[in-house]
């Protein structure tokens, strides 16, 4: 990393296939935030139940053809919001373009996500160590965009017991996960209370995937 720049223009390699792009989303943030707020009016983030029998501490919504949903029975991708039965709204062009440009920077050409999961973290919300394995094509990367309050992202290896690196993700950071890292364990440590000028007392993460 360039020690003289807080926001390097070159991708920072985190693991094989994984690249951190600090501040990459900052230029498109005003338009992105406007689109996201509009979306959340129609599809508010909800605390979905898990088959484990607990509501998630993270509230979720989705954009795109396939939304990630969970209930007491199962979890996976659905074309409809389970609360309203309405189809999810399209991923806005500003987000599609951001995802494709970030993937391109990391060496993945023509990334066209069909799912954008919106994770909303209130203070103390966290996401336990897990793998993303509900998608069909593991050769496609995942692009994640962070907004609002910072968080420590935990990034492990192929085994749950592998030691985790801690990555301090900030507003505007983008991470592209592909190649071998696509199957690695990861999670988010409890978000610390605070206030961000754009999102208030929340961290929001967009997870862009090609689900099907
Ligand atoms: C590393 N969300 O929703 S995606 C999730 O901050 C999730 O809310 C994170 O993990 C969040 O499943 C950000 C980061 C991510 C996604 C997929 C990965 C990291 C990954 C796959 C392999 C390795
Ligand atoms: Fe995940």
Tab-separated table of C-alpha atoms in Angstrom, residues 78-157:
chain	number	residue	atom	x	y	z
A	78	UNK	CA	-36.230	-15.382	-3.447
A	79	UNK	CA	-37.639	-13.081	-6.146
A	80	UNK	CA	-40.109	-11.571	-3.645
A	81	UNK	CA	-40.044	-9.652	-0.391
A	82	UNK	CA	-41.529	-12.142	2.110
A	83	UNK	CA	-43.224	-9.314	4.044
A	84	UNK	CA	-45.206	-7.887	1.109
A	85	UNK	CA	-44.874	-10.575	-1.603
A	86	UNK	CA	-43.791	-7.731	-3.932
A	87	UNK	CA	-40.859	-8.417	-6.269
A	88	UNK	CA	-37.618	-6.703	-5.258
A	89	UNK	CA	-36.748	-3.539	-7.190
A	90	UNK	CA	-34.043	-3.464	-9.847
A	91	UNK	CA	-30.451	-2.696	-8.833
A	92	UNK	CA	-29.974	0.968	-9.846
A	93	UNK	CA	-27.443	1.682	-12.619
A	94	UNK	CA	-25.113	3.582	-10.246
A	95	UNK	CA	-24.694	0.435	-8.127
A	96	UNK	CA	-24.386	-1.922	-11.112
A	97	UNK	CA	-21.696	0.298	-12.582
A	98	UNK	CA	-19.836	0.587	-9.272
A	99	UNK	CA	-19.854	-3.204	-8.846
A	100	UNK	CA	-18.626	-3.828	-12.388
A	101	UNK	CA	-15.870	-1.211	-12.101
A	102	UNK	CA	-14.685	-2.568	-8.749
A	103	UNK	CA	-14.650	-6.145	-10.052
A	104	UNK	CA	-12.761	-4.980	-13.141
A	105	UNK	CA	-10.113	-3.287	-10.937
A	106	UNK	CA	-9.627	-6.626	-9.205
A	107	UNK	CA	-9.334	-8.485	-12.506
A	108	UNK	CA	-12.866	-9.842	-12.923
A	109	UNK	CA	-14.321	-8.728	-16.261
A	110	UNK	CA	-18.036	-8.252	-16.951
A	111	UNK	CA	-19.421	-8.766	-13.433
A	112	UNK	CA	-23.227	-8.517	-13.686
A	113	UNK	CA	-24.802	-9.093	-10.263
A	114	UNK	CA	-28.424	-10.243	-10.024
A	115	UNK	CA	-28.595	-9.752	-6.251
A	116	UNK	CA	-27.773	-6.840	-3.946
A	117	UNK	CA	-28.213	-7.667	-0.277
A	118	UNK	CA	-28.525	-4.611	1.968
A	119	UNK	CA	-27.303	-5.306	5.505
A	120	UNK	CA	-28.136	-2.636	8.078
A	121	UNK	CA	-26.150	-2.760	11.337
A	122	UNK	CA	-27.349	-0.829	14.380
A	123	UNK	CA	-24.757	-0.489	17.185
A	124	UNK	CA	-23.923	-3.938	18.657
A	125	UNK	CA	-25.153	-5.776	15.542
A	126	UNK	CA	-22.716	-8.329	14.201
A	127	UNK	CA	-22.450	-11.167	11.734
A	128	UNK	CA	-20.917	-14.423	12.902
A	129	UNK	CA	-18.239	-16.283	10.986
A	130	UNK	CA	-19.812	-17.990	7.952
A	131	UNK	CA	-19.294	-18.843	4.307
A	132	UNK	CA	-21.415	-17.629	1.366
A	133	UNK	CA	-22.454	-20.860	-0.307
A	134	UNK	CA	-26.014	-20.316	-1.579
A	135	UNK	CA	-24.880	-19.110	-5.010
A	136	UNK	CA	-24.587	-21.231	-8.135
A	137	UNK	CA	-21.391	-20.063	-9.835
A	138	UNK	CA	-18.402	-19.750	-7.531
A	139	UNK	CA	-16.227	-18.425	-10.350
A	140	UNK	CA	-18.142	-15.142	-9.981
A	141	UNK	CA	-16.746	-12.730	-7.390
A	142	UNK	CA	-18.683	-10.974	-4.631
A	143	UNK	CA	-18.429	-7.200	-4.317
A	144	UNK	CA	-19.093	-5.544	-0.957
A	145	UNK	CA	-19.619	-1.796	-0.405
A	146	UNK	CA	-19.461	-0.250	3.078
A	147	UNK	CA	-21.440	2.831	4.133
A	148	UNK	CA	-21.689	4.757	7.366
A	149	UNK	CA	-20.181	3.637	10.667
A	150	UNK	CA	-16.890	1.733	10.437
A	151	UNK	CA	-16.629	-1.957	11.311
A	152	UNK	CA	-14.001	-4.614	11.789
A	153	UNK	CA	-14.378	-7.192	9.072
A	154	UNK	CA	-13.018	-10.625	9.979
A	155	UNK	CA	-11.539	-12.585	7.158
A	156	UNK	CA	-10.453	-16.165	7.744
A	157	UNK	CA	-9.603	-19.089	5.515
